[in-house]
């Protein structure tokens, strides 16, 4: 990784049985990700920034849902920080779909998987 750290990323995913925290350091050329695969067990990954959106989709466990899907709710919170700025995105995902949380007032609104994918793909400054 080059000396100029551009972005620090933290993703917390909370489900009924566990809370996982993933951390990444991102520069122009590479994402260095410490993915918590089980509580306390990290897997180190590196990949080009172009693959960050795909990684976030997998880590947030975002997936299509069928009407009869009664899987438990889980939530995730994503924070990015860089010199001079930051972004935060939080959501709850359950049988009724994804609900994004407004970082300012805490209100929630429904969002499609496509919308969330588009937001994730435009997170980097």
PDB file of C-alpha atoms in Angstrom:
ATOM      1  CA  UNK A   1       0.000   0.000   0.000  1.00  0.00           C
ATOM      2  CA  UNK A   2       1.313   3.416  -0.801  1.00  0.00           C
ATOM      3  CA  UNK A   3       2.198   5.878   1.937  1.00  0.00           C
ATOM      4  CA  UNK A   4      -0.866   8.041   1.259  1.00  0.00           C
ATOM      5  CA  UNK A   5      -3.725   6.368   3.122  1.00  0.00           C
ATOM      6  CA  UNK A   6      -6.868   7.611   1.488  1.00  0.00           C
ATOM      7  CA  UNK A   7      -9.769   5.974   3.315  1.00  0.00           C
ATOM      8  CA  UNK A   8     -10.393   4.015   6.518  1.00  0.00           C
ATOM      9  CA  UNK A   9     -13.523   1.846   6.386  1.00  0.00           C
ATOM     10  CA  UNK A  10     -15.385   0.120   9.215  1.00  0.00           C
ATOM     11  CA  UNK A  11     -18.404  -2.140   8.654  1.00  0.00           C
ATOM     12  CA  UNK A  12     -20.322  -3.572  11.604  1.00  0.00           C
ATOM     13  CA  UNK A  13     -22.859  -6.310  10.877  1.00  0.00           C
ATOM     14  CA  UNK A  14     -25.131  -7.326  13.751  1.00  0.00           C
ATOM     15  CA  UNK A  15     -27.382 -10.369  13.633  1.00  0.00           C
ATOM     16  CA  UNK A  16     -29.354 -12.380  16.150  1.00  0.00           C
ATOM     17  CA  UNK A  17     -26.348 -14.519  17.082  1.00  0.00           C
ATOM     18  CA  UNK A  18     -23.240 -12.421  16.461  1.00  0.00           C
ATOM     19  CA  UNK A  19     -21.739  -9.038  15.732  1.00  0.00           C
ATOM     20  CA  UNK A  20     -18.908  -8.875  13.207  1.00  0.00           C
ATOM     21  CA  UNK A  21     -16.639  -5.926  12.511  1.00  0.00           C
ATOM     22  CA  UNK A  22     -14.758  -5.609   9.235  1.00  0.00           C
ATOM     23  CA  UNK A  23     -12.050  -2.975   8.717  1.00  0.00           C
ATOM     24  CA  UNK A  24     -10.304  -1.841   5.549  1.00  0.00           C
ATOM     25  CA  UNK A  25      -7.624   0.580   4.486  1.00  0.00           C
ATOM     26  CA  UNK A  26      -8.075   1.866   0.965  1.00  0.00           C
ATOM     27  CA  UNK A  27      -5.699   3.756  -1.285  1.00  0.00           C
ATOM     28  CA  UNK A  28      -5.748   4.397  -5.031  1.00  0.00           C
ATOM     29  CA  UNK A  29      -4.373   0.960  -5.877  1.00  0.00           C
ATOM     30  CA  UNK A  30      -5.546  -1.513  -3.250  1.00  0.00           C
ATOM     31  CA  UNK A  31      -8.084  -2.348  -0.571  1.00  0.00           C
ATOM     32  CA  UNK A  32      -6.592  -4.120   2.455  1.00  0.00           C
ATOM     33  CA  UNK A  33      -9.506  -5.755   4.250  1.00  0.00           C
ATOM     34  CA  UNK A  34      -9.565  -7.495   7.620  1.00  0.00           C
ATOM     35  CA  UNK A  35     -12.850  -9.400   7.384  1.00  0.00           C
ATOM     36  CA  UNK A  36     -14.143 -10.892  10.625  1.00  0.00           C
ATOM     37  CA  UNK A  37     -15.483 -14.254   9.464  1.00  0.00           C
ATOM     38  CA  UNK A  38     -16.421 -15.345  13.000  1.00  0.00           C
ATOM     39  CA  UNK A  39     -16.224 -13.370  16.233  1.00  0.00           C
ATOM     40  CA  UNK A  40     -12.514 -12.858  16.854  1.00  0.00           C
ATOM     41  CA  UNK A  41     -11.375 -14.624  13.650  1.00  0.00           C
ATOM     42  CA  UNK A  42     -10.061 -12.348  10.889  1.00  0.00           C
ATOM     43  CA  UNK A  43      -9.341 -13.125   7.269  1.00  0.00           C
ATOM     44  CA  UNK A  44      -6.970 -10.721   5.503  1.00  0.00           C
ATOM     45  CA  UNK A  45      -7.839  -9.912   1.903  1.00  0.00           C
ATOM     46  CA  UNK A  46      -6.453  -7.508  -0.684  1.00  0.00           C
ATOM     47  CA  UNK A  47      -8.031  -6.511  -3.966  1.00  0.00           C
ATOM     48  CA  UNK A  48      -8.356  -3.539  -6.320  1.00  0.00           C
ATOM     49  CA  UNK A  49     -10.777  -0.764  -5.283  1.00  0.00           C
ATOM     50  CA  UNK A  50     -12.977  -1.653  -8.285  1.00  0.00           C
ATOM     51  CA  UNK A  51     -14.099  -4.755  -6.337  1.00  0.00           C
ATOM     52  CA  UNK A  52     -15.053  -2.894  -3.139  1.00  0.00           C
ATOM     53  CA  UNK A  53     -18.782  -2.765  -3.957  1.00  0.00           C
ATOM     54  CA  UNK A  54     -18.941  -6.533  -4.494  1.00  0.00           C
ATOM     55  CA  UNK A  55     -17.106  -7.121  -1.229  1.00  0.00           C
ATOM     56  CA  UNK A  56     -19.497  -4.825   0.673  1.00  0.00           C
ATOM     57  CA  UNK A  57     -22.544  -6.598  -0.793  1.00  0.00           C
ATOM     58  CA  UNK A  58     -21.178  -9.920   0.458  1.00  0.00           C
ATOM     59  CA  UNK A  59     -20.171  -8.574   3.867  1.00  0.00           C
ATOM     60  CA  UNK A  60     -23.551  -6.882   4.463  1.00  0.00           C
ATOM     61  CA  UNK A  61     -25.254 -10.132   3.413  1.00  0.00           C
ATOM     62  CA  UNK A  62     -27.507  -8.248   1.026  1.00  0.00           C
ATOM     63  CA  UNK A  63     -29.523 -10.665  -1.094  1.00  0.00           C
ATOM     64  CA  UNK A  64     -32.815 -10.991  -2.927  1.00  0.00           C
ATOM     65  CA  UNK A  65     -35.725 -12.024  -0.700  1.00  0.00           C
ATOM     66  CA  UNK A  66     -38.755 -14.098  -1.546  1.00  0.00           C
ATOM     67  CA  UNK A  67     -42.159 -13.112  -0.129  1.00  0.00           C
ATOM     68  CA  UNK A  68     -42.141 -16.218   2.116  1.00  0.00           C
ATOM     69  CA  UNK A  69     -38.644 -15.458   3.510  1.00  0.00           C
ATOM     70  CA  UNK A  70     -38.923 -15.265   7.292  1.00  0.00           C
ATOM     71  CA  UNK A  71     -35.193 -15.009   8.016  1.00  0.00           C
ATOM     72  CA  UNK A  72     -34.201 -12.955  11.068  1.00  0.00           C
ATOM     73  CA  UNK A  73     -33.464  -9.244  10.849  1.00  0.00           C
ATOM     74  CA  UNK A  74     -29.909  -8.013  10.994  1.00  0.00           C
ATOM     75  CA  UNK A  75     -28.402  -4.581  10.690  1.00  0.00           C
ATOM     76  CA  UNK A  76     -25.225  -3.063   9.386  1.00  0.00           C
ATOM     77  CA  UNK A  77     -23.435   0.231   9.758  1.00  0.00           C
ATOM     78  CA  UNK A  78     -20.755   1.433   7.370  1.00  0.00           C
ATOM     79  CA  UNK A  79     -18.366   4.291   8.151  1.00  0.00           C
ATOM     80  CA  UNK A  80     -15.734   5.761   5.853  1.00  0.00           C
ATOM     81  CA  UNK A  81     -13.266   8.433   6.908  1.00  0.00           C
ATOM     82  CA  UNK A  82     -10.620  10.280   4.947  1.00  0.00           C
ATOM     83  CA  UNK A  83      -8.676  13.475   5.321  1.00  0.00           C
ATOM     84  CA  UNK A  84     -11.307  16.185   5.081  1.00  0.00           C
ATOM     85  CA  UNK A  85     -14.441  14.050   4.987  1.00  0.00           C
ATOM     86  CA  UNK A  86     -16.509  11.071   6.024  1.00  0.00           C
ATOM     87  CA  UNK A  87     -19.608   9.103   5.094  1.00  0.00           C
ATOM     88  CA  UNK A  88     -21.925   6.895   7.090  1.00  0.00           C
ATOM     89  CA  UNK A  89     -24.605   4.468   5.932  1.00  0.00           C
ATOM     90  CA  UNK A  90     -26.750   2.268   8.151  1.00  0.00           C
ATOM     91  CA  UNK A  91     -29.483  -0.233   7.329  1.00  0.00           C
ATOM     92  CA  UNK A  92     -31.710  -2.935   8.723  1.00  0.00           C
ATOM     93  CA  UNK A  93     -32.367  -5.961   6.533  1.00  0.00           C
ATOM     94  CA  UNK A  94     -35.150  -8.425   7.205  1.00  0.00           C
ATOM     95  CA  UNK A  95     -38.150 -10.209   5.697  1.00  0.00           C
ATOM     96  CA  UNK A  96     -39.709  -6.872   4.703  1.00  0.00           C
ATOM     97  CA  UNK A  97     -36.529  -5.839   2.842  1.00  0.00           C
ATOM     98  CA  UNK A  98     -33.872  -3.217   3.424  1.00  0.00           C
ATOM     99  CA  UNK A  99     -34.558  -0.058   5.402  1.00  0.00           C
ATOM    100  CA  UNK A 100     -31.919   2.681   5.237  1.00  0.00           C
ATOM    101  CA  UNK A 101     -31.395   4.837   8.309  1.00  0.00           C
ATOM    102  CA  UNK A 102     -30.878   8.576   7.893  1.00  0.00           C
ATOM    103  CA  UNK A 103     -27.574   9.463   9.626  1.00  0.00           C
ATOM    104  CA  UNK A 104     -28.912  12.859  10.730  1.00  0.00           C
ATOM    105  CA  UNK A 105     -32.343  12.203  12.225  1.00  0.00           C
ATOM    106  CA  UNK A 106     -32.411   8.395  12.547  1.00  0.00           C
ATOM    107  CA  UNK A 107     -35.528   8.006  10.403  1.00  0.00           C
ATOM    108  CA  UNK A 108     -35.826   4.903   8.255  1.00  0.00           C
ATOM    109  CA  UNK A 109     -37.041   4.419   4.704  1.00  0.00           C
ATOM    110  CA  UNK A 110     -37.375   1.362   2.473  1.00  0.00           C
ATOM    111  CA  UNK A 111     -34.779   0.822  -0.237  1.00  0.00           C
ATOM    112  CA  UNK A 112     -34.390  -1.776  -2.960  1.00  0.00           C
ATOM    113  CA  UNK A 113     -31.289  -3.921  -3.283  1.00  0.00           C
ATOM    114  CA  UNK A 114     -30.551  -2.082  -6.531  1.00  0.00           C
ATOM    115  CA  UNK A 115     -30.662   1.307  -4.802  1.00  0.00           C
ATOM    116  CA  UNK A 116     -28.381   0.131  -1.999  1.00  0.00           C
ATOM    117  CA  UNK A 117     -25.972  -1.370  -4.540  1.00  0.00           C
ATOM    118  CA  UNK A 118     -25.829   1.987  -6.347  1.00  0.00           C
ATOM    119  CA  UNK A 119     -25.162   3.810  -3.064  1.00  0.00           C
ATOM    120  CA  UNK A 120     -22.399   1.347  -2.155  1.00  0.00           C
ATOM    121  CA  UNK A 121     -20.837   1.768  -5.590  1.00  0.00           C
ATOM    122  CA  UNK A 122     -20.560   5.555  -5.110  1.00  0.00           C
ATOM    123  CA  UNK A 123     -19.218   5.678  -1.546  1.00  0.00           C
ATOM    124  CA  UNK A 124     -15.614   6.436  -2.386  1.00  0.00           C
ATOM    125  CA  UNK A 125     -14.763  10.112  -2.848  1.00  0.00           C
TER     126      UNK A 125
END
